Amino acid sequence: MAGIFDGISLGLGIATMPINLAFALLGCLVGTLIGVLPGLGPTATIAILLPITYGLPPETGLIALAGIYYGAQYGGSTTSILLRLPGESSSVVTALDGYEMTRKGRGGSALAIAALGSFFAGTVATIFIAVCAPVLAIVVLKFGAPEYFMLMTVGLFASILLARGSVLRAMIMIMVGLLLGMVGTDVNSGQHRYTAGFYELMEGVPFVPMVIGFFGIADILLSLERAVKSGVAVPAIGKISRLWPSREEMRYAAPASVRGTLLGMVLGLLPGGGALLSSFVAYAAEKRISKRGHLFGTGLPEAVAAPESANNAGAQTSFMPLLTLGLPSNAIMALMTGAMLMQGIVPGPQIMTNQPALFWGLIASMWVGNLMLLVINLPLVGVWVQVLKVKYEYLFPAILVISAIGVYGVSFTTFDLYLMVLFGFLGYLFAKWRCEAAPLILAVVLGPMMEEYFRRSLLVGRGDFSIFVTRPISLTLLAILIVLVLAAALPRFRRLRSEAFVE
Amino acid sequence: MPDIAAHDVRPPEAAATARDATHIPLGLFAIAMGLGAGYVAWGYDLGSVVDMGAGFFPFAISVILVCLGIAVIVRGGSDLPPEEALVPATTPAERRASLMHVLRVLGATLGGLLVFALILKPAGMVVSVMVLTGIVSLAHPGPRPGPVLALAVGLAAFSAIVFVSLLRVQVSIWPGVF
């Protein structure tokens, strides 16, 4: 226990260093700014801003990225509530009741409930991580190659089961991602694989052009295609009431926020979970247990509090598998992994012992970031709403310029720009083919590690595949994998899975 | 809540919908990529199960990818969630219009980025950013020439000051040797 308090005080020391505070603030502001804009979710935002954190010290860079992530979440809920324009998918359900509250003149109250609920959830989830992560990290230190291989396989498979859409197509994306992860010099033999003679590919496909292509450029192409077709106009902004919720509203919102937090914390830990799943499930659960569930969708405070608390709790706890297992559980965590690898840090249980400043600094900055968002977000609501008046037609060229220069700025080669265009086009095609890029990017990050662990397992097992069965932890993970595969085939589970995202 | 249990329930507007056909290009892509990657991996050292060579893992993945590509074609779109499996039906004229629109978006956006990559080093930041802004603006019917020019100048100035002068991105600001 003492270690945890030492850790937290070390972390708070790191997080409150002026440079880290400054970048956390900057990250929160930029994240909110971009999260407010419809069409650019947290994943695209982080991808586009990834190169900017390149030159920063590791702690500062990751703190800034985490700030961008939370900021984008908050920004998304602001526009959901005020305009029924979810800036990103995890605030889609917030828009249902949040916007109705705005129409009833309770918009300010809805914003405050969302912000307070998120802050509460962030605080609880941060404490949860601080207490549990060290314990988990110690357990994981006992893992050998077979366990890691099984863990990553389970993680990849679970991440597609818990996401929406076709499992088969997600598996295709995983295989494409694994192949992309193979590009470069093989560590064991020195063989150059799939480099086609480009020396730029010797160390693997450069990460930044790939993620900006798949998330940033592809997103812009899709928005451009839609924008003109439907001619979306920004709707009028409802009047914002005074910010403080009434006692009556608080009475409904507070317990919902607690339930949402607990649900979000658990769901955030699951591979493929995180903010999106958390908010959908919390809304559905709240509707089911509420005595006035039939009124959901008419502007109830608890229907805002639950998903907003849940998505923030989920956003926080999804860091835990990354920091303890080295297992990114969703696309955003895959980007964080990429950011760490670019800084020369291998995510995993050893971070806590080898780089306690990074580990605890990041955890403490989660809480600091949440506090900052509470302080900056409510007073700045008016500013964020103004941002929406910027027309997309003048916005997207700016995003493209920043993306292009960001990609070039990583290693000053135009080769990366051509790659970005290629991946942007591919990402667009995949989206058209109803495939999500998230499993692909997870596989890119996990691919080389999985290959290494697979090789090592069979080396240790002398070519005998029974090594995956004879070791108890590996066997347990294998059993989980089999259960998951069976569950995926069951129609009942399939129905449950699609229901989780309907509303 | 729609009844998603029954597999072949047609919604009331069945006349205006068609089955999603994206499984075909996706499946072909997966098969082609799997065959290509598998062929290349075959040329690397496969090694043995005890001591795997560089080709082992990529080859195995390629085989799986080809199988998945075949599977997605065979399933014929039934792998999609029911609410995604049906798409609005379109007439040939609509399809042509939408294709032209898509080509315009893709051409202007990706073309602009390609031109940017080509001219960035010789032409420098200011000219390249202005050209990029001008070309990509064609992807959207909304922007008027005046504001686009203003935006291009603004973005060029911003990029030159913030990225080149402050963040030290290695590229010249002006064309040539300034």
XYZ file of C-alpha atoms in Angstrom, chain B:
178
model
C -36.517 -1.780 -31.534
C -36.308 -3.587 -34.871
C -36.716 -7.324 -34.851
C -33.213 -8.394 -35.629
C -33.693 -12.017 -34.676
C -35.363 -13.095 -37.874
C -32.825 -13.265 -40.623
C -34.736 -12.456 -43.727
C -37.263 -9.957 -42.519
C -37.758 -7.326 -45.171
C -38.472 -3.854 -43.851
C -41.649 -2.180 -45.135
C -39.691 -0.155 -47.665
C -38.284 -3.342 -49.193
C -38.905 -2.049 -52.678
C -36.338 0.715 -52.230
C -33.514 -1.391 -50.841
C -30.856 -3.625 -52.280
C -28.540 -6.103 -50.618
C -25.139 -4.780 -49.719
C -22.562 -6.093 -52.184
C -19.341 -4.893 -50.606
C -18.304 -8.441 -49.734
C -17.153 -8.985 -53.316
C -14.471 -6.270 -53.615
C -13.413 -6.898 -50.010
C -13.122 -10.647 -50.570
C -11.175 -10.165 -53.794
C -8.860 -7.710 -52.073
C -8.231 -10.146 -49.211
C -7.567 -13.035 -51.578
C -5.247 -10.969 -53.764
C -3.339 -9.571 -50.796
C -3.111 -13.038 -49.209
C -1.846 -14.643 -52.407
C 0.671 -11.863 -53.000
C 1.969 -11.799 -49.437
C 2.026 -15.593 -49.294
C 3.996 -15.802 -52.534
C 6.571 -13.325 -51.259
C 6.774 -15.090 -47.868
C 7.380 -18.405 -49.665
C 10.567 -16.848 -50.990
C 11.805 -16.163 -47.465
C 13.199 -18.882 -45.223
C 10.191 -20.724 -43.789
C 12.267 -22.649 -41.269
C 10.735 -25.366 -39.127
C 8.242 -25.286 -36.288
C 11.051 -25.432 -33.724
C 13.125 -22.760 -35.398
C 10.881 -20.576 -37.474
C 12.313 -18.612 -40.345
C 11.346 -15.156 -41.480
C 8.688 -16.524 -43.792
C 6.771 -18.742 -41.380
C 4.482 -16.261 -39.660
C 3.714 -14.123 -42.728
C 3.009 -17.246 -44.755
C 0.595 -18.581 -42.128
C -1.207 -15.227 -41.981
C -1.426 -15.062 -45.762
C -3.086 -18.474 -45.868
C -5.614 -17.382 -43.231
C -6.254 -14.145 -45.132
C -7.027 -16.018 -48.347
C -9.412 -18.317 -46.454
C -11.159 -15.343 -44.864
C -11.438 -13.657 -48.255
C -13.118 -16.753 -49.675
C -15.347 -16.977 -46.599
C -16.552 -13.390 -46.893
C -17.506 -13.938 -50.542
C -19.241 -17.215 -49.760
C -21.222 -15.641 -46.921
C -22.504 -13.159 -49.480
C -23.048 -10.277 -47.066
C -24.856 -12.353 -44.426
C -21.976 -11.643 -42.043
C -23.151 -8.054 -41.703
C -25.524 -7.026 -38.922
C -29.037 -7.145 -40.435
C -29.501 -3.377 -40.244
C -26.383 -2.872 -42.364
C -27.038 -5.626 -44.882
C -29.652 -3.645 -46.773
C -28.754 -0.423 -48.543
C -31.001 1.998 -50.423
C -31.451 0.932 -54.019
C -30.070 3.318 -56.629
C -30.779 3.910 -60.283
C -27.909 3.850 -62.817
C -28.124 7.626 -63.130
C -27.778 8.048 -59.366
C -24.869 5.652 -59.322
C -23.133 7.637 -62.044
C -23.683 10.911 -60.205
C -22.417 9.422 -56.971
C -19.374 7.955 -58.723
C -18.539 11.345 -60.233
C -18.894 12.895 -56.808
C -16.644 10.281 -55.201
C -14.040 10.725 -57.924
C -14.084 14.464 -57.343
C -13.596 14.059 -53.580
C -10.865 11.451 -53.964
C -9.182 13.195 -56.885
C -9.024 16.611 -55.284
C -8.052 15.419 -51.803
C -5.558 12.699 -52.620
C -4.371 14.533 -55.745
C -3.738 17.674 -53.717
C -1.725 15.718 -51.179
C 0.304 14.010 -53.915
C 1.104 17.339 -55.556
C 2.097 18.679 -52.138
C 4.480 15.760 -51.648
C 5.969 16.338 -55.105
C 6.558 20.077 -54.831
C 7.271 20.496 -51.107
C 11.059 20.253 -51.353
C 11.604 22.303 -54.517
C 8.858 24.896 -53.976
C 9.110 25.374 -50.224
C 6.476 25.594 -47.542
C 4.546 28.710 -48.543
C 3.882 27.803 -52.164
C 3.196 24.132 -51.369
C 0.676 24.888 -48.645
C -1.136 27.382 -50.866
C -1.274 24.883 -53.724
C -2.484 22.136 -51.366
C -5.221 24.357 -49.959
C -6.318 25.396 -53.444
C -6.518 21.881 -54.851
C -8.223 20.200 -51.899
C -10.840 22.966 -51.748
C -12.110 21.622 -55.067
C -13.311 18.539 -53.204
C -16.197 20.540 -51.752
C -18.654 22.569 -53.834
C -19.076 25.173 -51.104
C -15.919 27.306 -50.927
C -15.694 30.534 -52.943
C -12.378 31.590 -54.522
C -11.943 34.655 -52.294
C -12.143 32.932 -48.922
C -10.062 30.009 -50.232
C -7.300 32.436 -51.188
C -7.490 34.054 -47.770
C -7.409 30.627 -46.126
C -4.437 29.570 -48.270
C -2.485 32.689 -47.311
C -3.372 32.233 -43.654
C -2.402 28.563 -43.588
C 0.828 29.251 -45.476
C 1.804 31.957 -43.014
C 0.860 29.765 -40.050
C 2.816 26.787 -41.427
C 5.890 28.867 -42.208
C 5.961 30.523 -38.793
C 4.861 27.666 -36.535
C 6.223 24.621 -38.315
C 9.345 25.913 -40.043
C 10.509 28.714 -37.757
C 9.323 27.450 -34.372
C 9.123 23.664 -34.665
C 12.090 23.468 -37.046
C 10.529 21.299 -39.716
C 13.347 20.942 -42.210
C 12.074 22.565 -45.372
C 12.682 25.948 -46.924
C 10.011 28.606 -46.616
C 10.402 29.998 -50.137
C 11.230 28.280 -53.431
C 14.922 28.016 -54.304
C 17.738 28.854 -51.985
C 16.506 31.574 -49.655
